[in-house]
Amino acid sequence: MSTMQAPLRAEYERALEPFTAQPLSQALPWHRRLWQLGWLRKAALLIVLALIWEIAARVQDNDLLLPTFMATARAFVDAIVDGELPGKAVVSLSVLLQGYAAGIVLAFVLTTLAVSTRIGRDLLETLTAMFNPLPAIALLPLALLWFGLGSKSLIFVLVHAVLWPLALNTYAGFRGVPETLRMAGRNYGLRGLRYVVLILVPAALPAIVSGLKIGWAFAWRTLIAAELVFGASSGKGGLGWYIFQNRNELYTDRVFAGLATVILIGLAVEGLVFTTLERLTVRRWGVQH
């Protein structure tokens, strides 16, 4: 009894169209291509929020409590044109950069000691456990007692705001460096500071950048809060003092203009400084996606 066999089908080859035969610009509709742009989506969200603000303010109908978006925009433009807001921003940013830089240096020294010696590790763990939960603004009365009214008091609280989150993130990044890289550095004879700079820092850069971003956010809001508490320093007030002064004079639209300036500076630093830093380092090197 013979078994039935299925007939064999003739083989053939189907030629495929080249991938580039159709222009890529026609792959998606124009509105979907526009929606792929991140800056456009964020701008659309900001416009929606501005419309909600305008509607809520008109329903509230009380400029003292909530000015309209358009009134705030006019106050913002007027303060920019007469140079008041730029001047206040320069004062705040100059103090912020001093405290931020000092905090970065101290954090690097502490984490270098922590990865080099057992005493340094114990010191870092003890200090961070003590001072990291302590709000920086809580040290302002002590800073005023030690340094008086002036930029030194602000720098003191800014260093506290930056130091501990940056040190914790950097130390966590150092501890996460693969043992293979550590062994490679030791085989090349790297020790001490050269070992930290050439091996640990590049490998832990994503954690370090994250700590820098957190430290910047903490320092920026601490500075504004400190200026709100004791106002001008050395006869020159920053954005916090601008907000506080206009609140006392019941210029609510200027208060919102000052708050908008704080937000815009934060967005600019995040979008221009840290995004560029990540693109040129960790993303370019393939360390972070």
Short mmCIF file of C-alpha atoms in Angstrom, two decimals:
data_model
loop_
_atom_site.label_atom_id
_atom_site.label_comp_id
_atom_site.label_asym_id
_atom_site.label_seq_id
_atom_site.Cartn_x
_atom_site.Cartn_y
_atom_site.Cartn_z
CA MET A 1 0.00 0.00 0.00
CA SER A 2 1.68 3.20 -1.17
CA THR A 3 1.52 6.38 0.88
CA MET A 4 0.12 9.54 -0.65
CA GLN A 5 2.65 12.36 -1.05
CA ALA A 6 1.65 15.98 -1.33
CA PRO A 7 2.61 17.55 -4.63
CA LEU A 8 5.69 19.74 -4.46
CA ARG A 9 5.10 23.41 -5.17
CA ALA A 10 7.45 25.18 -7.47
CA GLU A 11 9.85 27.56 -5.75
CA TYR A 12 9.87 31.18 -6.73
CA GLU A 13 11.50 34.44 -5.57
CA ARG A 14 9.56 37.62 -5.05
CA ALA A 15 11.48 40.81 -5.63
CA LEU A 16 10.98 43.34 -2.85
CA GLU A 17 10.78 47.05 -3.45
CA PRO A 18 13.80 48.98 -2.21
CA PHE A 19 13.29 50.40 1.27
CA THR A 20 14.12 53.88 0.03
CA ALA A 21 11.68 53.73 -2.86
CA GLN A 22 9.12 55.64 -0.80
CA PRO A 23 10.31 58.92 0.73
CA LEU A 24 10.51 58.82 4.50
CA SER A 25 8.69 62.13 4.69
CA GLN A 26 5.54 60.34 3.47
CA ALA A 27 5.74 57.55 6.03
CA LEU A 28 3.54 59.42 8.53
CA PRO A 29 0.92 62.15 8.11
CA TRP A 30 2.19 65.67 8.75
CA HIS A 31 0.29 66.10 12.02
CA ARG A 32 1.76 62.88 13.41
CA ARG A 33 5.27 63.95 12.36
CA LEU A 34 4.80 67.24 14.19
CA TRP A 35 3.55 65.42 17.27
CA GLN A 36 6.82 63.49 17.40
CA LEU A 37 8.64 66.73 18.30
CA GLY A 38 9.09 66.88 22.06
CA TRP A 39 9.37 70.65 22.26
CA LEU A 40 6.10 71.04 20.36
CA ARG A 41 4.22 68.72 22.73
CA LYS A 42 5.56 70.62 25.73
CA ALA A 43 4.63 73.95 24.15
CA ALA A 44 1.10 72.66 23.57
CA LEU A 45 0.83 71.64 27.23
CA LEU A 46 1.99 75.10 28.33
CA ILE A 47 -0.61 76.75 26.09
CA VAL A 48 -3.34 74.56 27.57
CA LEU A 49 -2.23 75.44 31.11
CA ALA A 50 -2.20 79.15 30.20
CA LEU A 51 -5.76 78.90 28.87
CA ILE A 52 -6.91 77.14 32.04
CA TRP A 53 -5.24 79.87 34.10
CA GLU A 54 -6.91 82.63 32.07
CA ILE A 55 -10.35 81.04 32.37
CA ALA A 56 -9.99 80.38 36.11
CA ALA A 57 -8.86 83.97 36.75
CA ARG A 58 -11.78 85.43 34.79
CA VAL A 59 -14.23 83.22 36.67
CA GLN A 60 -12.61 84.23 39.97
CA ASP A 61 -12.77 87.90 38.93
CA ASN A 62 -10.40 89.08 41.67
CA ASP A 63 -7.00 90.34 40.50
CA LEU A 64 -5.77 90.55 44.08
CA LEU A 65 -6.11 86.80 44.55
CA LEU A 66 -5.47 85.52 41.04
CA PRO A 67 -4.52 87.85 38.18
CA THR A 68 -5.19 86.74 34.64
CA PHE A 69 -2.49 85.22 32.51
CA MET A 70 -2.49 88.25 30.23
CA ALA A 71 -2.08 90.64 33.19
CA THR A 72 0.81 88.57 34.48
CA ALA A 73 2.39 88.49 31.02
CA ARG A 74 2.14 92.31 30.80
CA ALA A 75 3.75 92.68 34.24
CA PHE A 76 6.48 90.22 33.21
CA VAL A 77 7.23 92.10 29.97
CA ASP A 78 7.24 95.48 31.74
CA ALA A 79 9.66 94.20 34.40
CA ILE A 80 11.91 92.77 31.67
CA VAL A 81 11.89 95.99 29.67
CA ASP A 82 12.74 98.24 32.62
CA GLY A 83 15.50 95.83 33.65
CA GLU A 84 14.20 95.03 37.12
CA LEU A 85 13.66 91.29 36.68
CA PRO A 86 16.95 90.69 34.82
CA GLY A 87 18.81 92.55 37.56
CA LYS A 88 17.16 90.49 40.30
CA ALA A 89 17.86 87.28 38.39
CA VAL A 90 21.55 88.16 38.03
CA VAL A 91 21.83 88.79 41.78
CA SER A 92 20.21 85.45 42.62
CA LEU A 93 22.18 83.45 40.05
CA SER A 94 25.52 84.93 41.10
CA VAL A 95 24.96 83.83 44.70
CA LEU A 96 23.59 80.47 43.56
CA LEU A 97 26.63 79.67 41.41
CA GLN A 98 28.99 80.37 44.30
CA GLY A 99 27.13 78.07 46.68
CA TYR A 100 26.59 75.44 43.99
CA ALA A 101 30.28 75.33 43.06
CA ALA A 102 31.37 75.12 46.70
CA GLY A 103 28.90 72.27 47.30
CA ILE A 104 30.23 70.35 44.27
CA VAL A 105 33.83 70.66 45.46
CA LEU A 106 33.01 69.50 48.99
CA ALA A 107 30.90 66.60 47.70
CA PHE A 108 33.75 65.45 45.46
CA VAL A 109 36.23 65.63 48.36
CA LEU A 110 33.95 63.63 50.67
CA THR A 111 33.17 60.93 48.10
CA THR A 112 36.84 60.64 47.13
CA LEU A 113 37.73 60.03 50.75
CA ALA A 114 34.84 57.58 51.07
CA VAL A 115 36.03 55.36 48.23
CA SER A 116 39.68 55.62 49.26
CA THR A 117 39.60 54.93 53.01
CA ARG A 118 37.39 53.20 55.54
CA ILE A 119 37.40 56.28 57.77
CA GLY A 120 36.24 58.40 54.84
CA ARG A 121 33.37 56.01 54.16
CA ASP A 122 32.30 56.08 57.80
CA LEU A 123 32.56 59.87 57.82
CA LEU A 124 30.38 60.26 54.71
CA GLU A 125 27.74 57.81 55.93
CA THR A 126 27.58 59.47 59.34
CA LEU A 127 27.39 63.03 58.03
CA THR A 128 24.77 62.25 55.40
CA ALA A 129 22.64 60.42 57.97
CA MET A 130 22.85 63.47 60.24
CA PHE A 131 22.46 66.39 57.85
CA ASN A 132 20.69 65.13 54.72
CA PRO A 133 17.24 65.04 56.43
CA LEU A 134 17.81 68.55 57.81
CA PRO A 135 16.17 71.23 55.60
CA ALA A 136 18.67 73.80 54.41
CA ILE A 137 16.34 76.68 55.26
CA ALA A 138 16.37 75.52 58.90
CA LEU A 139 20.03 76.51 59.08
CA LEU A 140 19.30 80.08 58.00
CA PRO A 141 18.97 81.49 61.57
CA LEU A 142 22.32 79.96 62.43
CA ALA A 143 23.84 81.31 59.22
CA LEU A 144 22.55 84.79 60.03
CA LEU A 145 24.08 84.54 63.50
CA TRP A 146 27.47 83.47 62.15
CA PHE A 147 27.74 85.49 58.94
CA GLY A 148 25.14 88.25 59.28
CA LEU A 149 22.94 89.65 56.54
CA GLY A 150 24.73 89.08 53.27
CA SER A 151 25.65 86.63 50.57
CA LYS A 152 27.78 84.52 52.93
CA SER A 153 24.68 83.37 54.81
CA LEU A 154 23.01 82.40 51.55
CA ILE A 155 26.09 80.55 50.33
CA PHE A 156 26.23 78.61 53.61
CA VAL A 157 22.67 77.28 53.25
CA LEU A 158 23.20 76.63 49.54
CA VAL A 159 26.25 74.46 50.24
CA HIS A 160 24.13 72.43 52.66
CA ALA A 161 21.39 72.06 50.04
CA VAL A 162 23.80 70.84 47.34
CA LEU A 163 26.36 68.83 49.30
CA TRP A 164 24.40 65.89 50.69
CA PRO A 165 22.24 64.81 47.72
CA LEU A 166 25.20 65.16 45.36
CA ALA A 167 27.51 63.23 47.70
CA LEU A 168 24.97 60.43 48.13
CA ASN A 169 24.36 60.09 44.39
CA THR A 170 28.06 60.23 43.56
CA TYR A 171 28.94 57.67 46.22
CA ALA A 172 26.15 55.35 45.02
CA GLY A 173 27.48 55.70 41.47
CA PHE A 174 31.02 54.91 42.60
CA ARG A 175 29.84 51.80 44.42
CA GLY A 176 27.99 50.66 41.30
CA VAL A 177 31.09 50.70 39.08
CA PRO A 178 31.76 47.15 37.79
CA GLU A 179 34.62 45.28 39.39
CA THR A 180 36.16 44.71 35.95
CA LEU A 181 36.76 48.44 35.51
CA ARG A 182 38.16 48.68 39.01
CA MET A 183 40.61 45.87 38.32
CA ALA A 184 41.62 47.47 35.02
CA GLY A 185 42.40 50.72 36.78
CA ARG A 186 44.48 48.97 39.43
CA ASN A 187 46.36 46.99 36.76
CA TYR A 188 47.37 50.28 35.16
CA GLY A 189 48.73 51.43 38.50
CA LEU A 190 46.05 54.03 39.18
CA ARG A 191 45.68 55.02 42.81
CA GLY A 192 44.05 57.79 44.82
CA LEU A 193 42.79 60.81 42.93
CA ARG A 194 43.87 59.54 39.48
CA TYR A 195 41.93 56.33 40.08
CA VAL A 196 38.81 58.30 41.01
CA VAL A 197 39.06 60.76 38.10
CA LEU A 198 40.00 58.31 35.34
CA ILE A 199 38.00 55.22 36.35
CA LEU A 200 35.22 55.94 38.82
CA VAL A 201 33.97 59.32 37.57
CA PRO A 202 33.38 58.31 33.90
CA ALA A 203 31.70 55.03 34.93
CA ALA A 204 29.51 56.71 37.57
CA LEU A 205 28.70 59.77 35.45
CA PRO A 206 24.94 59.04 35.10
CA ALA A 207 24.57 59.02 38.90
CA ILE A 208 26.76 62.13 39.19
CA VAL A 209 24.68 64.04 36.64
CA SER A 210 21.52 62.98 38.46
CA GLY A 211 23.01 64.28 41.71
CA LEU A 212 23.95 67.56 40.03
CA LYS A 213 20.36 68.00 38.83
CA ILE A 214 18.93 67.25 42.27
CA GLY A 215 21.46 69.54 43.94
CA TRP A 216 20.61 72.34 41.49
CA ALA A 217 16.88 72.02 42.21
CA PHE A 218 17.44 71.99 45.97
CA ALA A 219 19.78 74.98 45.80
CA TRP A 220 17.47 77.04 43.56
CA ARG A 221 14.40 76.64 45.74
CA THR A 222 16.46 77.10 48.93
CA LEU A 223 17.85 80.38 47.61
CA ILE A 224 14.41 81.76 46.73
CA ALA A 225 13.04 80.69 50.13
CA ALA A 226 16.00 82.27 51.94
CA GLU A 227 15.56 85.54 50.08
CA LEU A 228 11.89 85.49 51.00
CA VAL A 229 12.81 85.10 54.68
CA PHE A 230 15.33 87.87 55.19
CA GLY A 231 15.02 89.79 51.94
CA ALA A 232 17.86 91.76 50.43
CA SER A 233 21.52 91.06 51.06
CA SER A 234 24.05 93.89 51.02
CA GLY A 235 21.39 96.24 49.71
CA LYS A 236 20.73 94.02 46.68
CA GLY A 237 17.74 91.72 46.57
CA GLY A 238 17.23 88.78 44.26
CA LEU A 239 14.11 87.19 42.83
CA GLY A 240 12.90 86.07 46.25
CA TRP A 241 13.09 89.62 47.52
CA TYR A 242 11.29 90.86 44.40
CA ILE A 243 8.42 88.44 45.09
CA PHE A 244 8.29 89.33 48.79
CA GLN A 245 8.34 93.07 48.19
CA ASN A 246 5.55 93.01 45.60
CA ARG A 247 3.48 90.76 47.84
CA ASN A 248 3.69 93.39 50.58
CA GLU A 249 2.61 96.07 48.11
CA LEU A 250 -0.25 93.85 46.84
CA TYR A 251 1.03 93.75 43.26
CA THR A 252 -0.10 90.18 42.70
CA ASP A 253 0.57 90.26 38.97
CA ARG A 254 4.23 91.10 39.69
CA VAL A 255 4.36 88.32 42.27
CA PHE A 256 3.26 85.87 39.58
CA ALA A 257 5.74 87.43 37.16
CA GLY A 258 8.53 86.78 39.66
CA LEU A 259 7.37 83.19 40.15
CA ALA A 260 7.25 82.74 36.37
CA THR A 261 10.85 83.98 36.15
CA VAL A 262 11.93 81.40 38.73
CA ILE A 263 10.19 78.67 36.73
CA LEU A 264 11.60 79.82 33.38
CA ILE A 265 15.15 79.90 34.73
CA GLY A 266 14.66 76.39 36.09
CA LEU A 267 13.39 75.18 32.72
CA ALA A 268 16.25 76.89 30.89
CA VAL A 269 18.90 75.30 33.12
CA GLU A 270 17.27 71.88 32.80
CA GLY A 271 16.80 72.11 29.04
CA LEU A 272 20.03 73.83 28.04
CA VAL A 273 22.65 72.90 30.63
CA PHE A 274 21.81 69.43 31.92
CA THR A 275 20.25 68.08 28.73
CA THR A 276 23.31 69.23 26.77
CA LEU A 277 25.62 67.72 29.39
CA GLU A 278 23.83 64.37 29.17
CA ARG A 279 23.85 64.42 25.37
CA LEU A 280 27.57 65.16 25.17
CA THR A 281 28.59 62.62 27.82
CA VAL A 282 26.49 59.72 29.06
CA ARG A 283 24.25 59.39 25.98
CA ARG A 284 27.09 59.86 23.52
CA TRP A 285 29.17 57.25 25.33
CA GLY A 286 26.27 54.79 25.45
CA VAL A 287 26.22 54.73 29.25
CA GLN A 288 22.60 55.94 29.38
CA HIS A 289 19.73 55.77 26.89
#
